[in-house]
CSV table of C-alpha atoms in Angstrom, one decimal:
chain,number,residue,atom,x,y,z
A,39,ALA,CA,0.0,0.0,0.0
A,40,LEU,CA,2.9,2.4,-0.7
A,41,PHE,CA,0.7,4.3,-3.1
A,42,ALA,CA,-1.0,5.8,0.0
A,43,PHE,CA,2.1,7.9,0.5
A,44,CYS,CA,2.2,9.1,-3.2
A,45,ASP,CA,1.1,12.6,-4.4
A,46,ARG,CA,-0.8,11.0,-7.3
A,47,VAL,CA,-2.0,7.5,-8.0
A,48,VAL,CA,-2.8,7.0,-11.7
A,49,LEU,CA,-5.0,4.2,-13.0
A,50,CYS,CA,-5.0,3.3,-16.7
A,51,SER,CA,-8.7,3.3,-17.3
A,52,ASN,CA,-12.1,3.8,-15.6
A,53,ALA,CA,-12.6,0.1,-15.6
A,54,SER,CA,-9.3,-0.3,-13.6
A,55,TYR,CA,-10.6,2.3,-11.2
A,56,GLU,CA,-13.9,0.5,-10.7
A,57,SER,CA,-12.0,-2.8,-10.0
A,58,PHE,CA,-9.7,-1.0,-7.5
A,59,PRO,CA,-10.6,-2.3,-4.0
A,60,THR,CA,-12.6,0.1,-1.9
A,61,LEU,CA,-10.0,0.1,0.9
A,62,TYR,CA,-7.3,1.1,-1.6
A,63,LYS,CA,-9.5,3.9,-2.9
A,64,ARG,CA,-9.9,5.2,0.6
A,65,LEU,CA,-6.2,5.0,1.3
A,66,ALA,CA,-5.4,6.9,-2.0
A,67,GLY,CA,-8.2,9.4,-1.4
A,68,SER,CA,-8.2,12.4,-3.7
A,69,CYS,CA,-4.8,11.5,-5.0
A,70,VAL,CA,-6.4,9.1,-7.6
A,71,ARG,CA,-6.4,10.1,-11.2
A,72,VAL,CA,-7.5,8.1,-14.3
A,73,VAL,CA,-5.6,8.4,-17.5
A,74,GLN,CA,-6.8,6.1,-20.2
A,75,ASN,CA,-4.1,4.1,-22.0
A,76,GLY,CA,-3.6,5.2,-25.5
A,77,MET,CA,-2.4,3.6,-28.8
A,78,SER,CA,-0.1,5.0,-31.4
A,79,ILE,CA,-2.3,6.2,-34.3
A,80,ASN,CA,0.9,7.4,-36.1
A,81,ARG,CA,2.1,3.8,-36.3
A,82,VAL,CA,-1.2,2.7,-37.8
A,83,ASP,CA,-1.2,5.6,-40.3
A,84,SER,CA,2.3,4.9,-41.4
A,85,VAL,CA,1.3,1.4,-42.4
A,86,LEU,CA,-2.0,2.4,-44.0
A,87,ALA,CA,-0.3,5.0,-46.1
A,88,SER,CA,1.7,2.3,-47.9
A,89,LEU,CA,-1.4,0.2,-48.6
A,90,PRO,CA,-3.5,0.3,-51.8
A,91,SER,CA,-7.1,1.3,-51.6
A,92,ARG,CA,-9.4,-1.4,-50.4
A,93,PRO,CA,-10.7,-3.5,-53.4
A,94,GLN,CA,-14.4,-3.4,-54.0
A,95,THR,CA,-15.8,-6.9,-53.6
A,96,HIS,CA,-19.2,-8.4,-52.9
A,97,THR,CA,-17.8,-10.3,-49.9
A,98,PHE,CA,-18.6,-9.1,-46.3
A,99,SER,CA,-15.4,-9.4,-44.3
A,100,VAL,CA,-15.5,-10.0,-40.5
A,101,ILE,CA,-12.3,-9.9,-38.4
A,102,SER,CA,-11.3,-10.7,-34.9
A,103,VAL,CA,-7.8,-10.1,-33.4
A,104,GLY,CA,-6.6,-11.7,-30.2
A,105,ARG,CA,-5.4,-14.9,-28.5
A,106,LEU,CA,-7.6,-18.0,-29.1
A,107,ILE,CA,-8.2,-18.7,-25.5
A,108,GLU,CA,-11.3,-19.1,-23.3
A,109,ILE,CA,-11.4,-15.5,-21.9
A,110,LYS,CA,-11.4,-14.2,-25.5
A,111,ASN,CA,-14.4,-16.4,-26.3
A,112,PRO,CA,-13.8,-16.9,-30.0
A,113,LEU,CA,-16.2,-19.9,-30.2
A,114,THR,CA,-19.2,-17.5,-29.7
A,115,LEU,CA,-18.1,-15.5,-32.7
A,116,LEU,CA,-17.8,-18.7,-34.8
A,117,GLN,CA,-21.3,-19.7,-33.8
A,118,ALA,CA,-22.7,-16.2,-34.6
A,119,PHE,CA,-21.0,-16.2,-38.0
A,120,LYS,CA,-22.5,-19.6,-38.8
A,121,ALA,CA,-25.9,-18.3,-37.7
A,122,MET,CA,-25.7,-15.6,-40.4
A,123,GLN,CA,-26.0,-18.4,-43.1
A,124,SER,CA,-24.3,-16.1,-45.6
A,125,LYS,CA,-22.4,-17.5,-48.6
A,126,THR,CA,-20.9,-14.1,-49.3
A,127,ALA,CA,-19.2,-13.5,-45.9
A,128,THR,CA,-15.7,-14.4,-44.6
A,129,LEU,CA,-14.3,-14.5,-41.1
A,130,HIS,CA,-10.6,-14.0,-40.2
A,131,PHE,CA,-9.3,-15.0,-36.7
A,132,VAL,CA,-6.0,-13.3,-36.3
A,133,GLY,CA,-4.0,-14.8,-33.5
A,134,ASP,CA,-3.2,-18.2,-32.0
A,135,GLY,CA,-3.9,-20.2,-28.8
A,136,VAL,CA,-5.2,-23.4,-27.2
A,137,LEU,CA,-8.6,-23.1,-28.8
A,138,ARG,CA,-7.3,-23.2,-32.4
A,139,LYS,CA,-8.0,-26.9,-32.8
A,140,ARG,CA,-11.6,-26.5,-31.5
A,141,LEU,CA,-12.1,-23.7,-34.0
A,142,GLU,CA,-10.8,-25.7,-36.8
A,143,THR,CA,-13.0,-28.6,-35.8
A,144,GLY,CA,-16.0,-26.3,-35.6
A,145,CYS,CA,-15.3,-25.0,-39.1
A,146,ASN,CA,-15.1,-28.5,-40.4
A,147,ASP,CA,-18.3,-29.6,-38.6
A,148,CYS,CA,-20.2,-26.6,-40.0
A,149,GLU,CA,-18.5,-26.8,-43.5
A,150,LEU,CA,-17.1,-23.3,-43.1
A,151,GLN,CA,-13.5,-24.2,-44.2
A,152,LYS,CA,-13.8,-21.9,-47.2
A,153,SER,CA,-15.3,-19.0,-45.3
A,154,VAL,CA,-13.2,-19.0,-42.1
A,155,VAL,CA,-9.5,-18.3,-42.0
A,156,LEU,CA,-7.2,-18.8,-39.0
A,157,THR,CA,-4.1,-16.8,-39.8
A,158,GLY,CA,-2.1,-17.7,-36.7
A,159,LEU,CA,0.4,-15.2,-35.4
A,160,ILE,CA,1.4,-12.5,-37.9
A,161,PRO,CA,3.4,-9.3,-37.8
A,162,ARG,CA,1.6,-6.3,-36.3
A,163,ASN,CA,1.9,-4.3,-39.5
A,164,GLN,CA,0.2,-7.1,-41.4
A,165,VAL,CA,-2.6,-7.0,-38.8
A,166,TYR,CA,-3.3,-3.4,-39.9
A,167,HIS,CA,-3.6,-4.7,-43.5
A,168,TYR,CA,-6.3,-7.1,-42.5
A,169,LEU,CA,-8.1,-4.5,-40.4
A,170,ASN,CA,-8.0,-2.0,-43.4
A,171,ASN,CA,-9.7,-4.6,-45.6
A,172,ALA,CA,-12.4,-5.7,-43.1
A,173,ASP,CA,-16.0,-4.5,-43.0
A,174,VAL,CA,-16.4,-5.0,-39.2
A,175,PHE,CA,-14.3,-6.0,-36.2
A,176,VAL,CA,-15.8,-8.2,-33.5
A,177,SER,CA,-14.7,-8.9,-30.0
A,178,THR,CA,-16.8,-11.5,-28.0
A,179,SER,CA,-14.3,-11.3,-25.0
A,180,TYR,CA,-15.3,-12.0,-21.4
A,181,GLY,CA,-12.6,-9.7,-20.1
A,182,GLU,CA,-10.0,-7.2,-21.2
A,183,GLY,CA,-7.6,-4.5,-19.9
A,184,LEU,CA,-7.8,-1.6,-22.3
A,185,PRO,CA,-8.4,-3.6,-25.6
A,186,ILE,CA,-5.7,-2.2,-27.9
A,187,ALA,CA,-6.8,-4.5,-30.8
A,188,VAL,CA,-10.3,-2.8,-30.7
A,189,LEU,CA,-8.7,0.6,-30.7
A,190,GLU,CA,-6.4,-0.3,-33.6
A,191,ALA,CA,-9.4,-1.5,-35.6
A,192,MET,CA,-11.2,1.7,-34.9
A,193,ALA,CA,-8.1,3.7,-35.9
A,194,CYS,CA,-8.2,1.8,-39.3
A,195,CYS,CA,-11.8,3.2,-39.7
A,196,CYS,CA,-13.2,-0.3,-39.1
A,197,PRO,CA,-16.6,-0.4,-37.4
A,198,VAL,CA,-16.7,-2.6,-34.3
A,199,ILE,CA,-19.2,-4.9,-32.5
A,200,LEU,CA,-18.2,-5.5,-28.9
A,201,SER,CA,-19.1,-7.7,-25.9
A,202,ASP,CA,-20.8,-5.9,-23.1
A,203,ILE,CA,-18.0,-5.8,-20.5
A,204,PRO,CA,-16.6,-2.8,-18.6
A,205,PRO,CA,-13.6,-2.0,-20.8
A,206,HIS,CA,-15.8,-2.0,-23.9
A,207,ARG,CA,-18.4,0.1,-22.2
A,208,GLU,CA,-15.7,2.6,-21.5
A,209,ILE,CA,-14.9,2.8,-25.2
A,210,ALA,CA,-18.5,3.1,-26.2
A,211,GLU,CA,-19.5,5.5,-23.5
A,212,GLY,CA,-21.8,8.3,-24.7
A,213,ILE,CA,-22.0,7.1,-28.3
A,214,ASP,CA,-24.6,5.1,-30.3
A,215,PHE,CA,-22.7,3.5,-33.1
A,216,ILE,CA,-20.9,0.6,-31.3
A,217,PRO,CA,-23.2,-2.3,-30.4
A,218,LEU,CA,-22.6,-3.9,-27.0
A,219,ILE,CA,-23.8,-7.5,-26.7
A,220,HIS,CA,-23.6,-10.0,-23.9
A,221,PRO,CA,-20.6,-12.3,-24.5
A,222,ASP,CA,-22.7,-15.4,-24.6
A,223,ASP,CA,-25.5,-14.0,-26.8
A,224,VAL,CA,-24.8,-15.8,-30.1
A,225,ALA,CA,-28.1,-14.7,-31.6
A,226,GLY,CA,-27.4,-11.1,-30.6
A,227,PHE,CA,-24.0,-11.1,-32.3
A,228,ALA,CA,-25.5,-12.8,-35.4
A,229,ARG,CA,-28.1,-10.0,-35.6
A,230,ALA,CA,-25.5,-7.3,-35.3
A,231,LEU,CA,-23.4,-9.0,-38.0
A,232,GLU,CA,-26.4,-9.2,-40.3
A,233,ARG,CA,-27.2,-5.6,-39.7
A,234,PHE,CA,-23.7,-4.4,-40.7
A,235,LYS,CA,-23.8,-6.8,-43.7
A,236,GLU,CA,-27.0,-5.3,-45.0
A,237,MET,CA,-25.7,-1.7,-44.6
A,238,PRO,CA,-24.7,0.2,-47.7
A,239,PRO,CA,-20.9,0.4,-47.8
A,240,GLY,CA,-21.1,4.2,-47.4
A,241,GLU,CA,-22.9,3.8,-44.1
A,242,ARG,CA,-20.3,1.4,-42.8
A,243,LEU,CA,-17.6,3.9,-43.9
A,244,ARG,CA,-19.3,6.7,-42.0
A,245,ILE,CA,-19.4,4.6,-38.8
A,246,GLY,CA,-15.8,3.6,-39.3
A,247,LYS,CA,-14.8,7.3,-39.6
A,248,ARG,CA,-16.7,8.0,-36.4
A,249,CYS,CA,-14.8,5.2,-34.7
A,250,ARG,CA,-11.5,6.7,-35.9
A,251,GLN,CA,-12.5,10.1,-34.5
A,252,LEU,CA,-13.4,8.6,-31.2
A,253,VAL,CA,-9.9,7.1,-30.9
A,254,GLU,CA,-8.2,10.3,-31.9
A,255,GLU,CA,-10.2,12.3,-29.2
A,256,ARG,CA,-10.0,9.9,-26.3
A,257,PHE,CA,-7.6,7.0,-26.8
A,258,SER,CA,-4.6,8.3,-28.7
A,259,LEU,CA,-1.1,8.1,-27.4
A,260,ASP,CA,-0.8,11.9,-27.8
A,261,GLN,CA,-3.9,12.4,-25.7
A,262,MET,CA,-2.6,10.0,-23.0
A,263,LEU,CA,0.7,12.0,-22.8
A,264,ARG,CA,-1.2,15.3,-22.6
A,265,ASN,CA,-3.1,14.0,-19.6
A,266,TYR,CA,0.0,12.8,-17.9
A,267,GLU,CA,1.7,16.1,-18.5
A,268,THR,CA,-1.3,17.9,-16.8
A,269,ILE,CA,-0.9,15.7,-13.8
A,270,TYR,CA,2.9,16.2,-13.5
């Protein structure tokens, strides 16, 4: 509890503050500040600048980025994608983990081998390439810190569909263009996917640009540094 003797105690998100034990909050008192972690938009932009414009296709592209482990809950996304019953949609799982075999088995059982791609681990710059070409990013996670993959997708102007957990609520606070769905609600995720699929491309682009603006205003590395400078 050494933080009780500090001039300032900084927590990296509102969700972190909410999870801070009540006793610790009392010990820290008015010294507590929240500075939301930020991500480097400049790094994303430097990669995107080298990419060609996204090709116009009739395929609806869904992407998820993260470890293939229980807390990330990728099996719910696979089930929701299957429930769409669309022959013109693709799903990319970017990442690796212990659930990879179960996802591969699920794809085989549902005859989705041609629609679902498991990329495994790939370089971060290549992840931005996938995000740039996706129509929507989905996280069905049960728990996160500050989900950098979500923010990177938004920085790439990719609309997002998120599980209803505190860190995602923090991202979506005060806005109406990011659906929040219970992590186990397969039908809810399927409906959200279908809604984005049926949107005109221009509408998806408009939402993607609003996602980008949100990251610039609240979750950029520059904004994080400005907040720390104010505290110091």
